[in-house]
mmCIF file of C-alpha atoms in Angstrom:
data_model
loop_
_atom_site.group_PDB
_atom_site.id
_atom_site.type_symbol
_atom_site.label_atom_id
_atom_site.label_comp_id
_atom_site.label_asym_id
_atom_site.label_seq_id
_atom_site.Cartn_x
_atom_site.Cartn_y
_atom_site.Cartn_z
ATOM 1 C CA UNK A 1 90.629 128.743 110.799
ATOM 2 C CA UNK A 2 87.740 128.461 113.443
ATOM 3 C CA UNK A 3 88.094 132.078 114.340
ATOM 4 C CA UNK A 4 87.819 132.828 110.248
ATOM 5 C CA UNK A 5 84.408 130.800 110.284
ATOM 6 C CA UNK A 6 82.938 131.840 113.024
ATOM 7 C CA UNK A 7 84.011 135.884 112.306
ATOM 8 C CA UNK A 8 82.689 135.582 108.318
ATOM 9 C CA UNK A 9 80.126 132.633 108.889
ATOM 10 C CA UNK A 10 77.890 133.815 112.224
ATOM 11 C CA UNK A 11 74.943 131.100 113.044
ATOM 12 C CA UNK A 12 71.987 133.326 111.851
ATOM 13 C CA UNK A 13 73.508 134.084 108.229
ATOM 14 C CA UNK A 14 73.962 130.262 107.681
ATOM 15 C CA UNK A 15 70.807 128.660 109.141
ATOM 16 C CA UNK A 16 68.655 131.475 107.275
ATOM 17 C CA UNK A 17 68.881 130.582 103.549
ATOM 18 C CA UNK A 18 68.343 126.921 104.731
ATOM 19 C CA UNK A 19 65.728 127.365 106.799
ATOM 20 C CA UNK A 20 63.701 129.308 104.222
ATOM 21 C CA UNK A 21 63.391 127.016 101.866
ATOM 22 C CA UNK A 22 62.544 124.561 104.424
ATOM 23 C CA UNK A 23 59.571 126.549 105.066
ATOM 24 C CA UNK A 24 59.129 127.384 101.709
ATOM 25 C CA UNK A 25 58.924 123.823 100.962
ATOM 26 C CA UNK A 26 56.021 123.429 103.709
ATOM 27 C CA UNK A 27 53.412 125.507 101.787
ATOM 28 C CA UNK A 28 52.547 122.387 99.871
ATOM 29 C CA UNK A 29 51.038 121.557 103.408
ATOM 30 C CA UNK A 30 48.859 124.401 103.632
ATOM 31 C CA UNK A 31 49.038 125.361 106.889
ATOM 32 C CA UNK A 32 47.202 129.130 106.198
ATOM 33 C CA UNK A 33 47.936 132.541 106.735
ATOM 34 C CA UNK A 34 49.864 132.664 109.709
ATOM 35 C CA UNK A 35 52.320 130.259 107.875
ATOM 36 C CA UNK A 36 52.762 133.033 104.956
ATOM 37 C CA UNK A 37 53.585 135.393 107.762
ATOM 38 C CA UNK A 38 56.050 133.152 108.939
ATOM 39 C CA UNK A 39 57.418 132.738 105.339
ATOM 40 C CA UNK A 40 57.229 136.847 105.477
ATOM 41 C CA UNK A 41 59.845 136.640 108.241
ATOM 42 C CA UNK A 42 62.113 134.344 107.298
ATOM 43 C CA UNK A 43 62.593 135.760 103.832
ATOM 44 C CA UNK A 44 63.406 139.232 105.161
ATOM 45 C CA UNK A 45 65.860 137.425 107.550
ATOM 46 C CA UNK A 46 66.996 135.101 104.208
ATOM 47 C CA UNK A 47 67.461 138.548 102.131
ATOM 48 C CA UNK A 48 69.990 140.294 105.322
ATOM 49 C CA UNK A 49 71.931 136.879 104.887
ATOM 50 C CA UNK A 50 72.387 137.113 101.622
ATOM 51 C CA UNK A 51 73.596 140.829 101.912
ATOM 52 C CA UNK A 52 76.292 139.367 104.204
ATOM 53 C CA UNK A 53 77.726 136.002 102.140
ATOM 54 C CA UNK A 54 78.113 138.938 99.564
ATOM 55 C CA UNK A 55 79.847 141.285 101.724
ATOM 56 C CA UNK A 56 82.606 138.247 102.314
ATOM 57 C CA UNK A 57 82.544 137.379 99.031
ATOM 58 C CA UNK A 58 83.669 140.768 97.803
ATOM 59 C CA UNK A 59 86.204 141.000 100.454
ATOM 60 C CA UNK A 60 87.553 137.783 99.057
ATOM 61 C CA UNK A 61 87.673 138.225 95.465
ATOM 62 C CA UNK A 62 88.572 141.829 95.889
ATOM 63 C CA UNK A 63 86.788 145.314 93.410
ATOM 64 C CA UNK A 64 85.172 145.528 91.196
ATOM 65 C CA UNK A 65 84.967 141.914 90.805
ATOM 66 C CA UNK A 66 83.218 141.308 94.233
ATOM 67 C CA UNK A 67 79.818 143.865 93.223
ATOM 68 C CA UNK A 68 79.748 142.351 89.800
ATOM 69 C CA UNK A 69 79.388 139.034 91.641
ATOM 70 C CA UNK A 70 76.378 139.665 93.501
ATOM 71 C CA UNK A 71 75.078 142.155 90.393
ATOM 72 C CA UNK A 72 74.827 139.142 88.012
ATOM 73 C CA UNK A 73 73.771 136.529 90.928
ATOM 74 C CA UNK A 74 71.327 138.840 91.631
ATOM 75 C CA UNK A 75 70.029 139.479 87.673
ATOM 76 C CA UNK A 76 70.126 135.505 86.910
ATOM 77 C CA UNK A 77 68.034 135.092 89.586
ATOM 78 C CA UNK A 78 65.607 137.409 88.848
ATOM 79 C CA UNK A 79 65.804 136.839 85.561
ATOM 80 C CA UNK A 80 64.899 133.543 86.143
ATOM 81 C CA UNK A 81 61.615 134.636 88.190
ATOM 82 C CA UNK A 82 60.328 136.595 85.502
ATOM 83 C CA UNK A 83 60.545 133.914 82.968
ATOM 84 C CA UNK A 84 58.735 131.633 84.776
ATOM 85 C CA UNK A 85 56.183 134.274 85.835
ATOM 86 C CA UNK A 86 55.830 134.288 82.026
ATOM 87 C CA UNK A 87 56.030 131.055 81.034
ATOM 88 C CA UNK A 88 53.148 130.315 83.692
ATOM 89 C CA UNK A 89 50.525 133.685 83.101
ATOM 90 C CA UNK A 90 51.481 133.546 78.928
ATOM 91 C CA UNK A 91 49.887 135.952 77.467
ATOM 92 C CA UNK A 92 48.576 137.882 80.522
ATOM 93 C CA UNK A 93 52.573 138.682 81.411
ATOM 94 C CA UNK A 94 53.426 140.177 78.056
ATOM 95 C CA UNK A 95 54.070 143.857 80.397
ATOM 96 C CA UNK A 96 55.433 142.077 83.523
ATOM 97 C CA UNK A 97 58.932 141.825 82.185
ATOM 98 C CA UNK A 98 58.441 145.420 81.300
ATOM 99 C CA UNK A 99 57.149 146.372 84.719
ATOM 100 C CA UNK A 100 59.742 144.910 86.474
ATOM 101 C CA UNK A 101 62.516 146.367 84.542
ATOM 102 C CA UNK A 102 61.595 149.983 84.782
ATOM 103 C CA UNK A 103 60.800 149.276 88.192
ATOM 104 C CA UNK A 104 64.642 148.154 89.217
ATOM 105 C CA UNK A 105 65.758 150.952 86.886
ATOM 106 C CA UNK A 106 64.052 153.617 89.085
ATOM 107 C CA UNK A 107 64.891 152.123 92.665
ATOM 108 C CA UNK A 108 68.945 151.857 91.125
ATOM 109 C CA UNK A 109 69.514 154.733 90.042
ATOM 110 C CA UNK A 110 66.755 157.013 92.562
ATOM 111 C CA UNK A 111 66.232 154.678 95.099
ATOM 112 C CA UNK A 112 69.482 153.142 96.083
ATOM 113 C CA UNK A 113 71.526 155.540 94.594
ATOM 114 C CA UNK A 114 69.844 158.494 96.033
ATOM 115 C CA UNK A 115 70.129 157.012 99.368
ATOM 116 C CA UNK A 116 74.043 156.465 98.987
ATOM 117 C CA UNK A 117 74.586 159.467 98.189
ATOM 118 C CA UNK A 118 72.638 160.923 101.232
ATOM 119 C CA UNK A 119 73.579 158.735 103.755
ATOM 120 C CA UNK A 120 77.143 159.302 102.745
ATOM 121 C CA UNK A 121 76.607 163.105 102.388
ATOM 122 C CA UNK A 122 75.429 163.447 105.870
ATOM 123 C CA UNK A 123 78.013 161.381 107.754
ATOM 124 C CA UNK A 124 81.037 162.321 104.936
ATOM 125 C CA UNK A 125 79.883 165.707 103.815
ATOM 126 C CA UNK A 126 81.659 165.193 100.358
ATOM 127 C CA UNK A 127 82.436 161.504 98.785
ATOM 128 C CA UNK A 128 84.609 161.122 95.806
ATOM 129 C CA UNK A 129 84.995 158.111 92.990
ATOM 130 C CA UNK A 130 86.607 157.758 89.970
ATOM 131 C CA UNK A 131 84.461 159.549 87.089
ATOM 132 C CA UNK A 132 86.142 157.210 84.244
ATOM 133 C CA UNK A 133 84.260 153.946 85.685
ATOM 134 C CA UNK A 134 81.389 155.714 86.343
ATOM 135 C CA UNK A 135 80.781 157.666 83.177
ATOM 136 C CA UNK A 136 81.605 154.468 80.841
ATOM 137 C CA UNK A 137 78.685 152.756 82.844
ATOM 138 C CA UNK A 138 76.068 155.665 82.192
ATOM 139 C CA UNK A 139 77.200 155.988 78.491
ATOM 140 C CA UNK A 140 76.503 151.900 77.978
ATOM 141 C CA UNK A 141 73.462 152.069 80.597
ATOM 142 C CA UNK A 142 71.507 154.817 79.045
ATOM 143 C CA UNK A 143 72.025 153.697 75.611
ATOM 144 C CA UNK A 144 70.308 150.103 76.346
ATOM 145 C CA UNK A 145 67.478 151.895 78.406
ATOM 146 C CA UNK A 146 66.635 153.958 75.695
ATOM 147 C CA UNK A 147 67.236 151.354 72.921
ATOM 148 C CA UNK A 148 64.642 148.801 75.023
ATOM 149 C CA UNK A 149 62.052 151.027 77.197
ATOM 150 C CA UNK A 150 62.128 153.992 74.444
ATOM 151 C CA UNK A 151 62.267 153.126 71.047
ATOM 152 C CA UNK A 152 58.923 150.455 70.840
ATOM 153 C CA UNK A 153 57.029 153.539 71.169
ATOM 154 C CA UNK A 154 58.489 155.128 68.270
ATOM 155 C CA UNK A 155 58.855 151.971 65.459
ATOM 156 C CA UNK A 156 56.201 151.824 63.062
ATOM 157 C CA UNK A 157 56.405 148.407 61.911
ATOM 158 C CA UNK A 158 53.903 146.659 64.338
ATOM 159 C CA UNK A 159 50.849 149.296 66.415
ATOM 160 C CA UNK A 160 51.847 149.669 69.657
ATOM 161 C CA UNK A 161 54.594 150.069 72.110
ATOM 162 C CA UNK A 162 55.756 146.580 70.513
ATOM 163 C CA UNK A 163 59.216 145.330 68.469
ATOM 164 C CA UNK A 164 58.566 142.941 65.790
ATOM 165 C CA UNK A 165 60.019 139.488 66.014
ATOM 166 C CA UNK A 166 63.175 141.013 63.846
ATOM 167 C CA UNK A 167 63.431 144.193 65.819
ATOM 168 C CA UNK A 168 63.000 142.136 68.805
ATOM 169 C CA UNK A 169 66.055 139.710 68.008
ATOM 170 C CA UNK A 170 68.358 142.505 67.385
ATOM 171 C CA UNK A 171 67.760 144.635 69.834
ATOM 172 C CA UNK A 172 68.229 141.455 71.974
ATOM 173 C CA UNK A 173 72.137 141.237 70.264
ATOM 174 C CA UNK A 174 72.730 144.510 70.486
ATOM 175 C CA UNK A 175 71.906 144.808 74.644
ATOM 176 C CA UNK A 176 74.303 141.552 75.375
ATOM 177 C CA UNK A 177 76.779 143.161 72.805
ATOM 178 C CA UNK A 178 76.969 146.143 74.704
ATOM 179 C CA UNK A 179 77.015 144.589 78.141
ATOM 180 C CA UNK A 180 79.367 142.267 77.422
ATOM 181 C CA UNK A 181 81.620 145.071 76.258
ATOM 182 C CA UNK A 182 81.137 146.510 79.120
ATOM 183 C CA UNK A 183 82.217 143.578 81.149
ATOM 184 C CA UNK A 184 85.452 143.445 79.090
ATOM 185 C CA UNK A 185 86.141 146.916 80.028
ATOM 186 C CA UNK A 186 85.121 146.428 84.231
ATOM 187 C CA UNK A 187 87.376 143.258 84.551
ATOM 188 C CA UNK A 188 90.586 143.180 81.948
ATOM 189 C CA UNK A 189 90.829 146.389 79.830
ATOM 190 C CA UNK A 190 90.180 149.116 82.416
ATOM 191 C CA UNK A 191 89.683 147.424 85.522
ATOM 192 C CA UNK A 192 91.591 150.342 87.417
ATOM 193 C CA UNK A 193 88.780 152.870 86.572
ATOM 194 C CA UNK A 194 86.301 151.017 89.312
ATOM 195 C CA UNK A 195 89.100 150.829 92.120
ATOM 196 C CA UNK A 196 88.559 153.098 94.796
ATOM 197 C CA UNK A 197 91.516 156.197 94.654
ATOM 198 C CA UNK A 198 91.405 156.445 98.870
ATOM 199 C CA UNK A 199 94.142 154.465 99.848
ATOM 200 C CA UNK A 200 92.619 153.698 103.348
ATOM 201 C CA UNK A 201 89.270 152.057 101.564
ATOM 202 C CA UNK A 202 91.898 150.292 99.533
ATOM 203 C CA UNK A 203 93.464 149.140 102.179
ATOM 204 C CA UNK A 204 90.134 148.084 104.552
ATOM 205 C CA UNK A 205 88.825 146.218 101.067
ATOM 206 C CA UNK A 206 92.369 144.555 101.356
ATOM 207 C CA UNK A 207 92.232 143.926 104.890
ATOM 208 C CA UNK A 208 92.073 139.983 106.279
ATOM 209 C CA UNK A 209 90.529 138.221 103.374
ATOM 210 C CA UNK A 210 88.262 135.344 104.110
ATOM 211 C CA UNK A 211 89.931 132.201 104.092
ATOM 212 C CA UNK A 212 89.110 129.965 100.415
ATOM 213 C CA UNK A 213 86.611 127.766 102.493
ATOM 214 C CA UNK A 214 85.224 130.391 103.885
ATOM 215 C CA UNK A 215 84.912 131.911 100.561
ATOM 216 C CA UNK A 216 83.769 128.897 98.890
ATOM 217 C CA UNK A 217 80.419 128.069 102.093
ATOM 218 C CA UNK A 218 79.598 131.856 101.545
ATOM 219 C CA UNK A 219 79.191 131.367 97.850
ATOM 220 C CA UNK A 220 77.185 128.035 98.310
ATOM 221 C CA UNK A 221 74.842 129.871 101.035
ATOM 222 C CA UNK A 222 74.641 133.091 98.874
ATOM 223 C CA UNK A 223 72.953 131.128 95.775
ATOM 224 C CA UNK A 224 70.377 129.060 97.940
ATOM 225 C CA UNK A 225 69.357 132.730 99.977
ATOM 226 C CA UNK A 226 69.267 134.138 96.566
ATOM 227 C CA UNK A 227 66.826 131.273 95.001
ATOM 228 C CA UNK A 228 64.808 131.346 98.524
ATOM 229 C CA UNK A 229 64.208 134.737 98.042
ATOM 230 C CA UNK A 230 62.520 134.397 94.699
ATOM 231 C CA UNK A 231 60.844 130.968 95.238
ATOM 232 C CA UNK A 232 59.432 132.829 98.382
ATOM 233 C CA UNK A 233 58.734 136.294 96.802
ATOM 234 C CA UNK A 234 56.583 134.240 93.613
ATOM 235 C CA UNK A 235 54.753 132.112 96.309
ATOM 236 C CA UNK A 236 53.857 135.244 98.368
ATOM 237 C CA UNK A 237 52.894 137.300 94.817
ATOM 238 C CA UNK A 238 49.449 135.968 94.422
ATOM 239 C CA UNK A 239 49.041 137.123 98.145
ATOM 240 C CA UNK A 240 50.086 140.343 97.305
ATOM 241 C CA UNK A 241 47.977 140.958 94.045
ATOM 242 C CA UNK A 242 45.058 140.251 95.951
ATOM 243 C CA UNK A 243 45.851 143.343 98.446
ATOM 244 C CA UNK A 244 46.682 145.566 95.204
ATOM 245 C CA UNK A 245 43.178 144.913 94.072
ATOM 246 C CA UNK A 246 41.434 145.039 97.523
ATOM 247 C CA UNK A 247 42.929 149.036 97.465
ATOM 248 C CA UNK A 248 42.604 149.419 94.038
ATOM 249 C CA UNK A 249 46.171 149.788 93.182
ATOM 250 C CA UNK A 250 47.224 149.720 89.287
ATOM 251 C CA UNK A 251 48.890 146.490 88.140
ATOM 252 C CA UNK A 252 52.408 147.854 87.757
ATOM 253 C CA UNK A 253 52.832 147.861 91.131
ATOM 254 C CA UNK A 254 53.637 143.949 91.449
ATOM 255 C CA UNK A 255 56.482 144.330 89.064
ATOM 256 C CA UNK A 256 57.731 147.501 91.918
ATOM 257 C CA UNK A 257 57.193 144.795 94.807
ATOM 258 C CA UNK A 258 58.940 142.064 92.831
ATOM 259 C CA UNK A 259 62.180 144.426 91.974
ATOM 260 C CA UNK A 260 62.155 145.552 95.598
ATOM 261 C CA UNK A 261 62.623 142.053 97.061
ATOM 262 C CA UNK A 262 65.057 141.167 94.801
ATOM 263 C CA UNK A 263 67.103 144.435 94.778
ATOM 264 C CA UNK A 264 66.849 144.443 98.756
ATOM 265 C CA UNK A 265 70.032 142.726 99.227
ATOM 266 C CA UNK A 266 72.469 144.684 96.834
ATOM 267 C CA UNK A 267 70.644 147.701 98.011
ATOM 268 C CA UNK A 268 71.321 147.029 101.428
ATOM 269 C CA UNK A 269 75.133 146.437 100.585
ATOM 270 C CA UNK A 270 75.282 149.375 98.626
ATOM 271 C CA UNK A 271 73.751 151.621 101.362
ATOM 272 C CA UNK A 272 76.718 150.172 103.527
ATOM 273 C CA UNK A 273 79.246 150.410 101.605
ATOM 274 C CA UNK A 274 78.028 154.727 101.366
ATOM 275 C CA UNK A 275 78.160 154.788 105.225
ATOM 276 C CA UNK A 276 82.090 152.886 105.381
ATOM 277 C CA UNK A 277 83.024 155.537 103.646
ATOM 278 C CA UNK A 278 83.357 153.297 100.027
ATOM 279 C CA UNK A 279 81.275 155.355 97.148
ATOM 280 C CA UNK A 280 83.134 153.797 94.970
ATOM 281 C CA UNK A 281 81.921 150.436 96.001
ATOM 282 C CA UNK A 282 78.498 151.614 96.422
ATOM 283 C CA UNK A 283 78.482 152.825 92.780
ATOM 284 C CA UNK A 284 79.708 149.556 91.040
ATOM 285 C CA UNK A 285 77.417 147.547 92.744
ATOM 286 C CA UNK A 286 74.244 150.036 92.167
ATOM 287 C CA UNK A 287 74.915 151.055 88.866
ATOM 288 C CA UNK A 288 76.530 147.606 87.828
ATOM 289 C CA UNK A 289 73.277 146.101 88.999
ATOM 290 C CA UNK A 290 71.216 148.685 86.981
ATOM 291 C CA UNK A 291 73.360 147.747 83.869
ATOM 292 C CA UNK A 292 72.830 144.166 84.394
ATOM 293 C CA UNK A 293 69.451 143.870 85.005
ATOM 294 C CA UNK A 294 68.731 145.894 81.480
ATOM 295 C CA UNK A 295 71.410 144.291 79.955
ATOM 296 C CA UNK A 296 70.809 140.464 80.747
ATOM 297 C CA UNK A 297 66.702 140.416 81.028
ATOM 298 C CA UNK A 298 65.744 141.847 78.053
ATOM 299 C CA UNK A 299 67.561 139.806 75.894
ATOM 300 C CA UNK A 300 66.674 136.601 78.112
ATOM 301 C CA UNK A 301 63.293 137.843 78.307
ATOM 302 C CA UNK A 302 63.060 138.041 74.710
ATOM 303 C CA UNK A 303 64.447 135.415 73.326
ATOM 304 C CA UNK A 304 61.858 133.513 75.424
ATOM 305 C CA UNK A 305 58.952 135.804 74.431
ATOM 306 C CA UNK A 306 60.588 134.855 70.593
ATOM 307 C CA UNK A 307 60.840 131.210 71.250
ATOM 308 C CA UNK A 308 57.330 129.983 72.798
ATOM 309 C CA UNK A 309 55.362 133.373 70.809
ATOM 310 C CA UNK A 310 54.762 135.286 74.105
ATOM 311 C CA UNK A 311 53.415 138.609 73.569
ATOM 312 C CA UNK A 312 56.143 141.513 75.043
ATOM 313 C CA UNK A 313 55.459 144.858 75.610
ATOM 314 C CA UNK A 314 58.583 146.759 76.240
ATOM 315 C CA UNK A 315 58.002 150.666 75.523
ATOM 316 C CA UNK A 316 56.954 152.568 78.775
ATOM 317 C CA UNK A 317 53.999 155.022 78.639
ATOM 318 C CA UNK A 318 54.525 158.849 78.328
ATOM 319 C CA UNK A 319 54.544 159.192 81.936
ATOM 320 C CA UNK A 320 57.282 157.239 82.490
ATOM 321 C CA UNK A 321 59.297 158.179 79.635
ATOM 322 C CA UNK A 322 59.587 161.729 81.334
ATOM 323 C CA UNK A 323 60.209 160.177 84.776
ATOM 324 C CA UNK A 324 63.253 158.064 83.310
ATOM 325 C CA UNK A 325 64.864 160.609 80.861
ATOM 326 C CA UNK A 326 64.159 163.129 84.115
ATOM 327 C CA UNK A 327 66.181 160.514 86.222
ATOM 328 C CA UNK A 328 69.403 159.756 83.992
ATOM 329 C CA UNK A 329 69.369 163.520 83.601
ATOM 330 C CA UNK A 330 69.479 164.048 87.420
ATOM 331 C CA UNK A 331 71.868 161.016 87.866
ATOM 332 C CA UNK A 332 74.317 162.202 84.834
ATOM 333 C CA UNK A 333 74.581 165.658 86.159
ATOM 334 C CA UNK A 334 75.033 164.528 89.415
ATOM 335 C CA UNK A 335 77.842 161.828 89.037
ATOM 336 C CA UNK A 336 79.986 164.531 86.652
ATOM 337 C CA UNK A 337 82.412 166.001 89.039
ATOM 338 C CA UNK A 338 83.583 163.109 90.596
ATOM 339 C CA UNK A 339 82.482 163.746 94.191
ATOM 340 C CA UNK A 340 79.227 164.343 95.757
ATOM 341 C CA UNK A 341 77.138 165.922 98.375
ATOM 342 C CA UNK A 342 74.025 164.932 100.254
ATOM 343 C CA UNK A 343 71.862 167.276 98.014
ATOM 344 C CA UNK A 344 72.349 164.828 95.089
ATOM 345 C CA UNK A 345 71.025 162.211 97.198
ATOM 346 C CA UNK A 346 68.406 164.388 98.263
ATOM 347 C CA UNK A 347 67.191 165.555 94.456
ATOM 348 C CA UNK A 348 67.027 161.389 93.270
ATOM 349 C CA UNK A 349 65.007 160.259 96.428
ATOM 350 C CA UNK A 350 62.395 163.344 95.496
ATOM 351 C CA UNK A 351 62.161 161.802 92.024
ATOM 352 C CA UNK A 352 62.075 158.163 93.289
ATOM 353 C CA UNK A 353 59.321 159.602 95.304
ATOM 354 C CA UNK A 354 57.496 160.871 92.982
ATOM 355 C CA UNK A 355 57.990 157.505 90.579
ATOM 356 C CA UNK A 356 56.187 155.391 93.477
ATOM 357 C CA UNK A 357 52.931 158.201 93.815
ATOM 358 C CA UNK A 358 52.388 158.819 90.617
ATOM 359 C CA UNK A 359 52.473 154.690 90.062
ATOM 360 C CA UNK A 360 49.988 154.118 93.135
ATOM 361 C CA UNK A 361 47.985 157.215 92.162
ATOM 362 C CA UNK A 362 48.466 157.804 88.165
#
C-alpha cells in the first residue's frame, strides 16, 4: 500500500493543486505583480498535476471510461468559467462563449490532434485505432459544430449571426440529445469500438491498477487542480486583456488563451498517450474532449443566455467558417484508414497555424 501511494501519489502532484489555491486565495491581499507571476508558476505546475491524477485515474477505471473522465471534468469546469465570465461582463460577453468554443475546437482537432499524430508518426512511423469509434465521434461531432457555429449565420428569423430564443432552446436539446447518444454508444452499446486492438497497449492499460484509495485521493486532487486552474486562469484574464490591447491584438484572442489553459492538461495526456504508443487513447480523449466541450457548453451556455436574457452570438465569421469546414475536412480524411502517419500530423498543425495568424493578424 505505501509503495502504491508513493508510486501514483509523488509529493509535487499532491501539494500543487493545494498550494494553488492557497495562493490564489492570497490575491485578496494584493501583494502586486510579482505575486501574479508567482500565481503564473504555480498554475502551470497545478495544470502538469492534474495531467497526472488523470493519468491514474484512467489506469484505474480502465478505456474509454478513463478519457471520458477527465473530458467531462475538464468541460464542467470550463463550462463553469464561461458562465460566470458571462454572468459578470453581461452583455459585453454575448461572443465569449462563442470565442472560446471555436477556439477549443481548433486546438482539438489541429492542435492536439495534429501533434499526436506527429509525435507518434515520428517515433512509430505508422499508428493504428479502431475506425468504428472514431468515425461515430466525427459523424456526432461535426453535426453539432455545424448545427451551433454554422447555421446562426444562415437563419433569417432574427439579423445577425444570432438564434432566436426558440431556435436557441432547440438547438440546445438537440446538442445534449446527440451527446448523450453518443455517451450511450462510448460506455454500454459499443464500448468495444474505443478499446485499443494492440494487445500489448491492452495489456500496459491493464497493468498494476492503482489501489481504490489511491484512486479515490487522485480523484479528490484532480477536481481542486482542475477548479485552481480556472479560478487562477479568470484572476490572471484581466492581466492578460490588458497585454492584448497594449499590442493591439483582436479580442478573440482571450477566448484562444482561456481554451489553452484549460485544454493544457488533456492535451498534455493526449500527447503522451501518442508517444506510449496508445493512439487509440490519444483519440478518445482529444476527440471526446472536442465532442464534449460543443456538446455540454452550448446548451449550458444557452440556457443561461435564455434564462437571465444574455445576448449570444454563436455563428463564426466567414473566415472561420472556411478554417473549420477546412479542418474537419483535413481531420475526416485523415482518420479514414484506420492508421496514420506523421504527415497527417504535419497537414493539421499547418492549419492550426494558420488559425492562430490569421486570429492575431486578421
Amino acid at each position: 500500500m505505501e509503495k502504491d501511494l508513493t508510486d501514483n501519489l509523488p509529493f509535487w502532484s499532491v501539494i500543487a493543486p493545494i498550494l494553488t489555491c492557497i495562493i490564489y486565495a492570497g490575491l485578496q491581499l494584493n501583494f502586486g505583480g510579482w505575486y501574479l507571476m508567482l500565481l503564473t508558476v504555480s498554475l502551470i505546475v497545478c495544470i502538469l498535476a492534474a495531467v497526472h491524477h488523470s493519468e491514474v485515474i484512467a489506469l484505474s477505471v480502465g478505456e474509454p471510461l478513463g478519457t471520458l473522465v477527465l473530458a467531462i471534468a475538464i468541460t464542467t469546469i470550463e463550462v463553469a468559467l464561461i458562465v460566470s465570465l458571462m454572468l459578470a461582463g453581461g452583455k459585453d460577453t454575448a461572443v465569449l462563449a462563442r470565442d472560446t468554443i471555436f477556439a477549443s475546437e481548433m486546438i482539438i482537432i489541429n492542435g492536439i490532434v495534429g501533434g499526436c499524430l506527429l509525435i507518434g508518426g515520428i517515433k512509430f512511423k505508422e499508428q493504428k485505432y479502431r475506425l468504428d469509434g472514431v468515425s461515430a465521434t466525427l459523424t456526432v461531432f461535426t453535426a453539432i459544430s455545424v448545427l451551433t457555429l454554422i447555421l446562426p449565420n444562415y437563419t433569417t428569423s432574427i439579423s445577425g449571426p444570432l438564434y432566436n430564443s426558440n431556435q436557441l432552446f432547440f438547438v440546445a436539446i438537440i446538442s445534449l440529445i446527440l451527446y448523450c447518444s453518443f455517451l450511450l454508444m462510448q460506455t454500454v452499446k459499443h464500448r468495444d469500438y474505443f478499446l485499443p486492438e494492440n494487445t500489448e497497449v491492452k495489456q500496459e492499460l491493464h497493468k498494476a491498477p492503482p489501489s481504490k484509495k489511491v484512486s479515490i485521493i487522485s480523484s479528490i486532487l484532480l477536481l481542486i487542480g482542475l477548479v485552481a486552474v480556472v479560478l487562477s486562469a479568470k484572476a490572471l484574464s484581466p492581466s492578460v486583456e490588458v497585454g492584448i490591447d497594449a499590442v493591439g491584438a483582436p479580442k478573440s484572442v482571450v477566448g484562444i488563451i482561456i481554451a489553452m489553459v484549460v485544454l493544457l492538461p488533456e492535451g498534455l495526456s493526449a500527447l503522451h498517450a501518442a508517444r506510449k504508443n496508445r493512439l487509440q487513447s490519444s483519440l478518445n480523449l482529444a476527440l471526446g474532449s472536442a465532442l464534449a466541450s460543443i456538446g455540454l457548453t452550448i446548451p449550458a451556455v444557452a440556457f443561461v443566455s435564455l434564462y437571465y436574457g444574455l445576448p449570444l452570438t454563436l455563428g463564426i465569421d466567414s473566415k472561420s467558417t472556411v478554417l473549420f469546414i477546412l479542418s474537419l475536412f483535413i481531420l475526416s480524411l485523415s482518420l479514414r484508414t484506420g492508421k496514420t502517419t506523421s504527415i497527417q500530423g504535419v497537414v493539421l498543425l499547418v492549419i492550426f497555424s494558420i488559425y492562430l495568424f490569421t486570429t492575431i493578424v486578421p
